[in-house]
PDB file of C-alpha atoms and ligand atoms in Angstrom:
ATOM      1  CA  MET A   1      71.631 112.043 103.676  1.00  0.00           C
ATOM      2  CA  ARG A   2      72.577 109.260 101.264  1.00  0.00           C
ATOM      3  CA  ALA A   3      75.659 107.957  99.683  1.00  0.00           C
ATOM      4  CA  ARG A   4      77.027 109.911  96.605  1.00  0.00           C
ATOM      5  CA  PHE A   5      78.780 107.929  93.839  1.00  0.00           C
ATOM      6  CA  GLY A   6      81.211 109.359  91.385  1.00  0.00           C
ATOM      7  CA  THR A   7      84.444 109.427  89.679  1.00  0.00           C
ATOM      8  CA  ALA A   8      88.523 110.107  90.307  1.00  0.00           C
ATOM      9  CA  GLY A   9      89.392 112.471  87.718  1.00  0.00           C
ATOM     10  CA  ASN A  10      87.991 112.033  83.818  1.00  0.00           C
ATOM     11  CA  PRO A  11      86.829 108.714  82.683  1.00  0.00           C
ATOM     12  CA  ASP A  12      87.519 107.677  78.826  1.00  0.00           C
ATOM     13  CA  GLY A  13      83.977 108.213  78.142  1.00  0.00           C
ATOM     14  CA  PHE A  14      84.313 111.725  78.917  1.00  0.00           C
ATOM     15  CA  TYR A  15      86.810 112.342  76.203  1.00  0.00           C
ATOM     16  CA  GLN A  16      85.059 109.852  73.776  1.00  0.00           C
ATOM     17  CA  ALA A  17      81.919 112.323  74.014  1.00  0.00           C
ATOM     18  CA  GLY A  18      84.406 115.013  72.565  1.00  0.00           C
ATOM     19  CA  LYS A  19      85.002 116.923  76.065  1.00  0.00           C
ATOM     20  CA  LYS A  20      88.192 117.898  77.215  1.00  0.00           C
ATOM     21  CA  GLN A  21      88.271 120.388  79.937  1.00  0.00           C
ATOM     22  CA  SER A  22      87.540 119.533  83.537  1.00  0.00           C
ATOM     23  CA  LYS A  23      85.084 122.161  83.979  1.00  0.00           C
ATOM     24  CA  ASP A  24      82.756 120.121  81.701  1.00  0.00           C
ATOM     25  CA  MET A  25      83.012 117.381  83.848  1.00  0.00           C
ATOM     26  CA  PRO A  26      80.323 118.275  86.577  1.00  0.00           C
ATOM     27  CA  PRO A  27      77.553 118.584  84.161  1.00  0.00           C
ATOM     28  CA  TRP A  28      78.631 115.472  82.224  1.00  0.00           C
ATOM     29  CA  LEU A  29      78.712 113.703  85.325  1.00  0.00           C
ATOM     30  CA  ARG A  30      75.135 114.816  86.206  1.00  0.00           C
ATOM     31  CA  GLU A  31      73.791 113.903  82.908  1.00  0.00           C
ATOM     32  CA  GLN A  32      75.083 110.293  83.486  1.00  0.00           C
ATOM     33  CA  GLY A  33      73.413 110.486  86.969  1.00  0.00           C
ATOM     34  CA  LEU A  34      76.526 110.721  89.314  1.00  0.00           C
ATOM     35  CA  GLU A  35      77.127 113.028  92.113  1.00  0.00           C
ATOM     36  CA  ALA A  36      80.533 113.335  93.064  1.00  0.00           C
ATOM     37  CA  TYR A  37      83.869 114.054  91.447  1.00  0.00           C
ATOM     38  CA  GLU A  38      87.309 113.951  92.858  1.00  0.00           C
ATOM     39  CA  TYR A  39      89.763 116.270  91.201  1.00  0.00           C
ATOM     40  CA  GLN A  40      93.119 114.778  90.655  1.00  0.00           C
ATOM     41  CA  CYS A  41      96.335 116.701  91.629  1.00  0.00           C
ATOM     42  CA  GLY A  42      98.160 113.340  92.399  1.00  0.00           C
ATOM     43  CA  LYS A  43     101.207 114.416  89.985  1.00  0.00           C
ATOM     44  CA  GLY A  44     101.378 117.959  91.421  1.00  0.00           C
ATOM     45  CA  VAL A  45      98.765 121.002  92.082  1.00  0.00           C
ATOM     46  CA  THR A  46      99.318 123.033  88.949  1.00  0.00           C
ATOM     47  CA  VAL A  47      95.962 124.201  88.404  1.00  0.00           C
ATOM     48  CA  GLY A  48      95.358 127.915  88.450  1.00  0.00           C
ATOM     49  CA  GLU A  49      92.537 129.795  90.249  1.00  0.00           C
ATOM     50  CA  ALA A  50      90.509 130.900  87.343  1.00  0.00           C
ATOM     51  CA  THR A  51      90.317 127.044  86.106  1.00  0.00           C
ATOM     52  CA  ALA A  52      89.652 126.008  89.833  1.00  0.00           C
ATOM     53  CA  ARG A  53      86.853 128.399  90.444  1.00  0.00           C
ATOM     54  CA  ALA A  54      85.188 127.660  87.164  1.00  0.00           C
ATOM     55  CA  ILE A  55      85.379 123.576  88.076  1.00  0.00           C
ATOM     56  CA  GLY A  56      83.769 124.922  91.435  1.00  0.00           C
ATOM     57  CA  ARG A  57      81.138 126.886  89.661  1.00  0.00           C
ATOM     58  CA  ALA A  58      80.286 124.296  87.328  1.00  0.00           C
ATOM     59  CA  ALA A  59      79.981 121.774  90.240  1.00  0.00           C
ATOM     60  CA  ALA A  60      77.865 123.786  92.240  1.00  0.00           C
ATOM     61  CA  GLU A  61      75.508 124.402  89.212  1.00  0.00           C
ATOM     62  CA  ALA A  62      75.436 120.880  88.586  1.00  0.00           C
ATOM     63  CA  GLY A  63      74.860 119.359  92.416  1.00  0.00           C
ATOM     64  CA  ILE A  64      78.158 117.555  92.078  1.00  0.00           C
ATOM     65  CA  ALA A  65      80.048 117.346  95.437  1.00  0.00           C
ATOM     66  CA  LEU A  66      83.784 117.747  94.993  1.00  0.00           C
ATOM     67  CA  SER A  67      86.866 116.525  96.673  1.00  0.00           C
ATOM     68  CA  LEU A  68      90.542 116.843  95.479  1.00  0.00           C
ATOM     69  CA  HIS A  69      93.253 114.156  95.667  1.00  0.00           C
ATOM     70  CA  ALA A  70      96.646 115.854  97.086  1.00  0.00           C
ATOM     71  CA  PRO A  71      99.914 114.831  95.377  1.00  0.00           C
ATOM     72  CA  TYR A  72     101.146 111.382  95.609  1.00  0.00           C
ATOM     73  CA  PHE A  73     104.611 112.264  96.575  1.00  0.00           C
ATOM     74  CA  VAL A  74     103.764 113.459 100.255  1.00  0.00           C
ATOM     75  CA  ASN A  75     105.498 111.199 103.016  1.00  0.00           C
ATOM     76  CA  PRO A  76     103.471 112.027 106.409  1.00  0.00           C
ATOM     77  CA  ALA A  77     105.349 108.985 107.921  1.00  0.00           C
ATOM     78  CA  ASN A  78     108.844 110.495 107.362  1.00  0.00           C
ATOM     79  CA  PRO A  79     110.170 112.320 110.292  1.00  0.00           C
ATOM     80  CA  ASP A  80     112.763 114.505 108.552  1.00  0.00           C
ATOM     81  CA  PRO A  81     111.831 118.026 108.905  1.00  0.00           C
ATOM     82  CA  ASP A  82     112.800 118.905 105.098  1.00  0.00           C
ATOM     83  CA  SER A  83     110.318 116.236 103.902  1.00  0.00           C
ATOM     84  CA  GLN A  84     107.594 117.258 106.753  1.00  0.00           C
ATOM     85  CA  GLU A  85     107.802 120.981 105.193  1.00  0.00           C
ATOM     86  CA  LYS A  86     107.559 119.747 101.566  1.00  0.00           C
ATOM     87  CA  THR A  87     104.496 117.757 102.536  1.00  0.00           C
ATOM     88  CA  LEU A  88     102.831 120.533 104.557  1.00  0.00           C
ATOM     89  CA  GLY A  89     103.669 122.670 101.382  1.00  0.00           C
ATOM     90  CA  HIS A  90     101.917 120.258  99.033  1.00  0.00           C
ATOM     91  CA  VAL A  91      98.792 119.761 101.573  1.00  0.00           C
ATOM     92  CA  LEU A  92      98.444 123.698 101.750  1.00  0.00           C
ATOM     93  CA  LYS A  93      98.370 124.079  97.991  1.00  0.00           C
ATOM     94  CA  ALA A  94      96.087 121.358  97.618  1.00  0.00           C
ATOM     95  CA  CYS A  95      93.783 123.100 100.237  1.00  0.00           C
ATOM     96  CA  GLN A  96      94.106 126.345  98.347  1.00  0.00           C
ATOM     97  CA  VAL A  97      92.875 124.980  95.333  1.00  0.00           C
ATOM     98  CA  ALA A  98      90.121 123.075  97.075  1.00  0.00           C
ATOM     99  CA  GLN A  99      88.838 126.241  98.592  1.00  0.00           C
ATOM    100  CA  TRP A 100      88.721 128.144  95.125  1.00  0.00           C
ATOM    101  CA  MET A 101      86.647 125.011  93.989  1.00  0.00           C
ATOM    102  CA  GLY A 102      84.709 124.782  97.100  1.00  0.00           C
ATOM    103  CA  ALA A 103      85.866 121.314  97.636  1.00  0.00           C
ATOM    104  CA  ASP A 104      85.217 120.061 101.076  1.00  0.00           C
ATOM    105  CA  ARG A 105      87.713 117.264 101.443  1.00  0.00           C
ATOM    106  CA  VAL A 106      91.340 116.613 100.552  1.00  0.00           C
ATOM    107  CA  VAL A 107      92.705 113.013 100.199  1.00  0.00           C
ATOM    108  CA  VAL A 108      96.051 112.634 101.447  1.00  0.00           C
ATOM    109  CA  HIS A 109      98.404 109.322 101.360  1.00  0.00           C
ATOM    110  CA  THR A 110      99.518 108.074 104.547  1.00  0.00           C
ATOM    111  CA  GLY A 111     103.252 107.407 103.737  1.00  0.00           C
ATOM    112  CA  ALA A 112     105.986 104.807 102.920  1.00  0.00           C
ATOM    113  CA  LEU A 113     107.740 102.698 105.572  1.00  0.00           C
ATOM    114  CA  GLN A 114     110.914 103.216 104.191  1.00  0.00           C
ATOM    115  CA  LYS A 115     113.096 101.107 106.657  1.00  0.00           C
ATOM    116  CA  ARG A 116     111.131 102.337 109.643  1.00  0.00           C
ATOM    117  CA  THR A 117     109.061 100.027 111.616  1.00  0.00           C
ATOM    118  CA  ARG A 118     105.369 100.120 111.263  1.00  0.00           C
ATOM    119  CA  GLU A 119     105.240 101.446 114.882  1.00  0.00           C
ATOM    120  CA  GLU A 120     107.431 104.269 114.330  1.00  0.00           C
ATOM    121  CA  ALA A 121     105.917 105.414 110.945  1.00  0.00           C
ATOM    122  CA  LEU A 122     102.433 104.957 112.475  1.00  0.00           C
ATOM    123  CA  ALA A 123     103.687 107.465 115.706  1.00  0.00           C
ATOM    124  CA  THR A 124     105.403 109.854 113.432  1.00  0.00           C
ATOM    125  CA  ALA A 125     102.309 110.304 110.771  1.00  0.00           C
ATOM    126  CA  LYS A 126      99.797 110.368 113.632  1.00  0.00           C
ATOM    127  CA  ALA A 127     101.790 113.351 115.069  1.00  0.00           C
ATOM    128  CA  PHE A 128     102.466 114.942 111.760  1.00  0.00           C
ATOM    129  CA  PHE A 129      98.659 114.739 110.777  1.00  0.00           C
ATOM    130  CA  GLN A 130      97.801 116.698 113.727  1.00  0.00           C
ATOM    131  CA  THR A 131     100.427 119.327 112.785  1.00  0.00           C
ATOM    132  CA  LEU A 132      98.958 119.190 108.992  1.00  0.00           C
ATOM    133  CA  ARG A 133      95.414 119.849 110.476  1.00  0.00           C
ATOM    134  CA  ARG A 134      96.527 122.892 112.749  1.00  0.00           C
ATOM    135  CA  ARG A 135      98.371 124.435 110.113  1.00  0.00           C
ATOM    136  CA  CYS A 136      95.595 124.055 107.543  1.00  0.00           C
ATOM    137  CA  ASP A 137      93.120 125.457 110.239  1.00  0.00           C
ATOM    138  CA  GLU A 138      95.582 128.451 110.858  1.00  0.00           C
ATOM    139  CA  ALA A 139      95.788 129.025 106.817  1.00  0.00           C
ATOM    140  CA  GLY A 140      92.123 129.606 106.815  1.00  0.00           C
ATOM    141  CA  TYR A 141      91.095 125.722 105.668  1.00  0.00           C
ATOM    142  CA  GLY A 142      89.355 124.665 108.981  1.00  0.00           C
ATOM    143  CA  ASP A 143      86.247 123.714 106.930  1.00  0.00           C
ATOM    144  CA  ILE A 144      88.080 121.134 104.567  1.00  0.00           C
ATOM    145  CA  LEU A 145      88.460 117.743 105.815  1.00  0.00           C
ATOM    146  CA  LEU A 146      91.726 116.115 105.343  1.00  0.00           C
ATOM    147  CA  CYS A 147      91.253 112.306 104.452  1.00  0.00           C
ATOM    148  CA  PRO A 148      94.028 110.018 105.284  1.00  0.00           C
ATOM    149  CA  GLU A 149      93.896 107.098 102.801  1.00  0.00           C
ATOM    150  CA  THR A 150      94.206 103.398 103.253  1.00  0.00           C
ATOM    151  CA  MET A 151      97.229 102.331 100.766  1.00  0.00           C
ATOM    152  CA  GLY A 152      97.321  99.333  98.684  1.00  0.00           C
ATOM    153  CA  LYS A 153     101.066  98.407  98.969  1.00  0.00           C
ATOM    154  CA  ILE A 154     102.199  96.377 101.940  1.00  0.00           C
ATOM    155  CA  ASN A 155     105.281  98.463 102.545  1.00  0.00           C
ATOM    156  CA  GLN A 156     103.222 101.460 102.845  1.00  0.00           C
ATOM    157  CA  LEU A 157     101.659 102.630 105.905  1.00  0.00           C
ATOM    158  CA  GLY A 158      98.001 102.571 105.764  1.00  0.00           C
ATOM    159  CA  ASP A 159      95.942  99.764 106.642  1.00  0.00           C
ATOM    160  CA  LEU A 160      92.593 100.341 108.143  1.00  0.00           C
ATOM    161  CA  GLU A 161      93.948 100.300 111.721  1.00  0.00           C
ATOM    162  CA  GLU A 162      96.775 102.625 110.906  1.00  0.00           C
ATOM    163  CA  VAL A 163      94.577 105.144 109.034  1.00  0.00           C
ATOM    164  CA  LEU A 164      91.849 104.947 111.973  1.00  0.00           C
ATOM    165  CA  ALA A 165      94.312 105.553 114.587  1.00  0.00           C
ATOM    166  CA  ILE A 166      95.352 108.604 112.516  1.00  0.00           C
ATOM    167  CA  CYS A 167      92.133 110.046 112.203  1.00  0.00           C
ATOM    168  CA  ALA A 168      90.827 109.405 115.794  1.00  0.00           C
ATOM    169  CA  PRO A 169      92.136 112.405 117.451  1.00  0.00           C
ATOM    170  CA  SER A 170      90.658 115.110 115.315  1.00  0.00           C
ATOM    171  CA  GLU A 171      87.398 115.591 113.733  1.00  0.00           C
ATOM    172  CA  GLY A 172      88.925 117.484 110.946  1.00  0.00           C
ATOM    173  CA  LEU A 173      90.474 114.168 110.081  1.00  0.00           C
ATOM    174  CA  LEU A 174      88.099 111.840 108.017  1.00  0.00           C
ATOM    175  CA  PRO A 175      89.292 108.400 106.703  1.00  0.00           C
ATOM    176  CA  CYS A 176      89.626 107.784 102.992  1.00  0.00           C
ATOM    177  CA  VAL A 177      88.641 104.097 102.970  1.00  0.00           C
ATOM    178  CA  ASP A 178      90.056 102.379  99.568  1.00  0.00           C
ATOM    179  CA  PHE A 179      88.618  99.149  99.509  1.00  0.00           C
ATOM    180  CA  GLY A 180      90.461  98.035  96.482  1.00  0.00           C
ATOM    181  CA  HIS A 181      93.614  98.988  98.414  1.00  0.00           C
ATOM    182  CA  LEU A 182      92.659  96.962 101.323  1.00  0.00           C
ATOM    183  CA  TYR A 183      91.852  94.226  99.344  1.00  0.00           C
ATOM    184  CA  ALA A 184      95.047  94.009  97.657  1.00  0.00           C
ATOM    185  CA  ARG A 185      97.409  94.389 100.628  1.00  0.00           C
ATOM    186  CA  SER A 186      95.381  91.807 102.423  1.00  0.00           C
ATOM    187  CA  LEU A 187      96.122  89.627  99.502  1.00  0.00           C
ATOM    188  CA  GLY A 188      92.316  89.181  98.928  1.00  0.00           C
ATOM    189  CA  ALA A 189      91.313  88.440 102.370  1.00  0.00           C
ATOM    190  CA  LEU A 190      89.286  91.494 102.845  1.00  0.00           C
ATOM    191  CA  ASP A 191      86.399  90.876 100.433  1.00  0.00           C
ATOM    192  CA  GLY A 192      82.807  89.630 100.869  1.00  0.00           C
ATOM    193  CA  ALA A 193      80.052  90.681 103.252  1.00  0.00           C
ATOM    194  CA  ALA A 194      81.606  89.630 106.399  1.00  0.00           C
ATOM    195  CA  ALA A 195      84.756  91.463 105.707  1.00  0.00           C
ATOM    196  CA  VAL A 196      82.581  94.591 104.926  1.00  0.00           C
ATOM    197  CA  GLU A 197      80.626  94.450 108.066  1.00  0.00           C
ATOM    198  CA  GLY A 198      84.130  93.831 110.188  1.00  0.00           C
ATOM    199  CA  MET A 199      85.454  96.964 108.458  1.00  0.00           C
ATOM    200  CA  LEU A 200      82.455  99.150 109.020  1.00  0.00           C
ATOM    201  CA  ASP A 201      82.001  98.187 112.688  1.00  0.00           C
ATOM    202  CA  ARG A 202      85.408  98.816 113.393  1.00  0.00           C
ATOM    203  CA  MET A 203      85.078 102.348 111.862  1.00  0.00           C
ATOM    204  CA  VAL A 204      82.482 102.850 114.355  1.00  0.00           C
ATOM    205  CA  GLN A 205      84.087 101.529 117.348  1.00  0.00           C
ATOM    206  CA  VAL A 206      87.081 104.038 116.620  1.00  0.00           C
ATOM    207  CA  LEU A 207      85.319 107.184 115.345  1.00  0.00           C
ATOM    208  CA  GLY A 208      81.757 106.988 116.334  1.00  0.00           C
ATOM    209  CA  GLU A 209      78.783 106.363 114.133  1.00  0.00           C
ATOM    210  CA  GLY A 210      78.465 110.140 113.382  1.00  0.00           C
ATOM    211  CA  ARG A 211      81.921 110.130 111.610  1.00  0.00           C
ATOM    212  CA  ALA A 212      81.949 106.945 110.498  1.00  0.00           C
ATOM    213  CA  ARG A 213      78.691 107.023 108.436  1.00  0.00           C
ATOM    214  CA  VAL A 214      79.899 110.086 106.227  1.00  0.00           C
ATOM    215  CA  PHE A 215      83.331 108.554 105.626  1.00  0.00           C
ATOM    216  CA  HIS A 216      85.288 109.205 102.356  1.00  0.00           C
ATOM    217  CA  SER A 217      85.976 106.236 100.032  1.00  0.00           C
ATOM    218  CA  HIS A 218      87.652 104.977  97.138  1.00  0.00           C
ATOM    219  CA  PHE A 219      86.605 101.864  95.208  1.00  0.00           C
ATOM    220  CA  SER A 220      88.116  99.903  92.253  1.00  0.00           C
ATOM    221  CA  LYS A 221      89.118  96.114  91.675  1.00  0.00           C
ATOM    222  CA  ILE A 222      92.771  95.743  92.069  1.00  0.00           C
ATOM    223  CA  GLU A 223      95.374  93.217  90.895  1.00  0.00           C
ATOM    224  CA  TYR A 224      97.652  92.261  93.436  1.00  0.00           C
ATOM    225  CA  THR A 225     101.160  90.307  94.029  1.00  0.00           C
ATOM    226  CA  PRO A 226     101.764  88.201  96.894  1.00  0.00           C
ATOM    227  CA  ARG A 227     104.803  90.189  97.866  1.00  0.00           C
ATOM    228  CA  GLY A 228     104.064  93.759  97.139  1.00  0.00           C
ATOM    229  CA  GLY A 229     100.221  93.931  97.311  1.00  0.00           C
ATOM    230  CA  GLU A 230      98.658  96.475  94.798  1.00  0.00           C
ATOM    231  CA  ALA A 231      99.664  96.047  90.920  1.00  0.00           C
ATOM    232  CA  ARG A 232      97.151  97.737  88.940  1.00  0.00           C
ATOM    233  CA  HIS A 233      93.660  99.035  88.981  1.00  0.00           C
ATOM    234  CA  LEU A 234      91.024  96.949  87.048  1.00  0.00           C
ATOM    235  CA  THR A 235      87.669  97.612  85.523  1.00  0.00           C
ATOM    236  CA  PHE A 236      84.584  95.827  86.821  1.00  0.00           C
ATOM    237  CA  ASP A 237      84.138  93.947  83.791  1.00  0.00           C
ATOM    238  CA  GLN A 238      87.633  92.061  84.104  1.00  0.00           C
ATOM    239  CA  PRO A 239      86.662  88.776  85.668  1.00  0.00           C
ATOM    240  CA  TYR A 240      89.619  88.278  87.933  1.00  0.00           C
ATOM    241  CA  PHE A 241      90.737  89.754  91.291  1.00  0.00           C
ATOM    242  CA  GLY A 242      88.184  91.972  93.433  1.00  0.00           C
ATOM    243  CA  PRO A 243      86.773  93.326  95.610  1.00  0.00           C
ATOM    244  CA  ASP A 244      83.241  92.658  95.058  1.00  0.00           C
ATOM    245  CA  TYR A 245      81.424  95.937  95.294  1.00  0.00           C
ATOM    246  CA  HIS A 246      77.857  94.426  95.993  1.00  0.00           C
ATOM    247  CA  PRO A 247      78.285  93.529  99.836  1.00  0.00           C
ATOM    248  CA  LEU A 248      79.481  97.500 100.291  1.00  0.00           C
ATOM    249  CA  CYS A 249      76.731  98.900  98.440  1.00  0.00           C
ATOM    250  CA  GLN A 250      74.122  96.744 100.503  1.00  0.00           C
ATOM    251  CA  ALA A 251      75.895  97.368 103.866  1.00  0.00           C
ATOM    252  CA  LEU A 252      75.688 100.993 103.303  1.00  0.00           C
ATOM    253  CA  ALA A 253      72.011 100.946 102.420  1.00  0.00           C
ATOM    254  CA  ARG A 254      71.240  98.761 105.370  1.00  0.00           C
ATOM    255  CA  ARG A 255      72.933 101.022 107.677  1.00  0.00           C
ATOM    256  CA  GLY A 256      71.435 104.250 105.994  1.00  0.00           C
ATOM    257  CA  TRP A 257      75.087 105.636 105.699  1.00  0.00           C
ATOM    258  CA  ALA A 258      75.970 108.689 103.866  1.00  0.00           C
ATOM    259  CA  PRO A 259      79.578 108.247 102.507  1.00  0.00           C
ATOM    260  CA  ARG A 260      81.140 109.730  99.212  1.00  0.00           C
ATOM    261  CA  VAL A 261      82.233 107.010  96.999  1.00  0.00           C
ATOM    262  CA  ILE A 262      84.625 107.731  94.393  1.00  0.00           C
ATOM    263  CA  CYS A 263      85.112 104.984  91.785  1.00  0.00           C
ATOM    264  CA  GLU A 264      88.846 104.643  90.765  1.00  0.00           C
ATOM    265  CA  SER A 265      88.350 102.001  87.749  1.00  0.00           C
ATOM    266  CA  ALA A 266      90.772 102.145  84.918  1.00  0.00           C
ATOM    267  CA  GLY A 267      89.132 104.270  82.244  1.00  0.00           C
ATOM    268  CA  THR A 268      85.613 103.189  83.273  1.00  0.00           C
ATOM    269  CA  GLN A 269      84.977 105.069  86.448  1.00  0.00           C
ATOM    270  CA  ASP A 270      81.732 106.487  85.489  1.00  0.00           C
ATOM    271  CA  VAL A 271      80.214 103.104  84.394  1.00  0.00           C
ATOM    272  CA  ASP A 272      81.407 101.586  87.378  1.00  0.00           C
ATOM    273  CA  ALA A 273      80.287 104.068  89.736  1.00  0.00           C
ATOM    274  CA  LEU A 274      76.864 103.681  87.982  1.00  0.00           C
ATOM    275  CA  ALA A 275      76.982 100.023  88.674  1.00  0.00           C
ATOM    276  CA  MET A 276      77.567 100.830  92.472  1.00  0.00           C
ATOM    277  CA  GLN A 277      75.038 103.235  92.660  1.00  0.00           C
ATOM    278  CA  ARG A 278      72.400 100.666  90.950  1.00  0.00           C
ATOM    279  CA  ALA A 279      73.625  98.311  93.445  1.00  0.00           C
ATOM    280  CA  TYR A 280      73.031 100.706  96.385  1.00  0.00           C
ATOM    281  CA  ARG A 281      69.469 102.062  95.116  1.00  0.00           C
ATOM    282  CA  GLN A 282      68.263  98.361  94.322  1.00  0.00           C
ATOM    283  CA  ALA A 283      69.323  97.508  98.309  1.00  0.00           C
ATOM    284  CA  LEU A 284      67.391 100.755  99.189  1.00  0.00           C
ATOM    285  CA  GLY A 285      64.303  99.144  97.380  1.00  0.00           C
ATOM    286  CA  GLU A 286      64.546 101.543  94.622  1.00  0.00           C
ATOM    287  CA  GLY A 287      64.830 100.881  91.029  1.00  0.00           C
ATOM    288  CA  PRO A 288      64.626  97.447  89.359  1.00  0.00           C
TER     289      PRO A 288
HETATM  290 ZN1   ZN B   1      95.095 108.036  96.373  1.00  0.00          ZN
END
């Protein structure tokens, strides 16, 4: 098992190649040499069954691993029962589409603090992710991993410790470690080899190596502001902000880990995912 690299949604290059439909993405990714695709439902789960199944068939034929991003407007850290019922509905819908597609991972945001203390918000989210997991199991989605994501804004729940605490109790929860988000919310501190090794070691301590080594991941360079954290996603060729992708690719190769790394660059997800894949393969001793 090796790391797989791929794109979040459809990059500019896909449209420049004259393509429009997401079912054309898996073969196109394969032509580029990539191996993973995260289908975006951030603005809502609107895709129908026929389209979802067509994307799934195309991905299976092209050997592309599929994941799905659940809507952004969930808040698992909100204890209000109406809010939790809505979040549950969005996640169940996302799992339904994932099942049609044959996607094995659904990424879920961890929520906003909204005047609650971090401790209160974390306790709520920890308990609610257990509920989400149980309800997804009961609905027949037991083989789809839910992936709580590390978030980029300081007023959101979801630093690495919080996401690991949410995931620890259940094997059906696997962290989505967004390294750009962690870089942004730490105002640039989580960058470089020592920081990467520290984060990966911490994942092993909390989850054990078996779960840690197949983690889900998002990666992009992200511009941040001192008060808020995440401001916007950049591309690798923009020479400011970070994080640098090389230390991560080298650490994954040296450790022999097999995560799925989804590039979320602003429009150049394909080009930048390929840069990461090259760095990873070079560190494995393959390629130039
Ligand atoms: Zn996300």
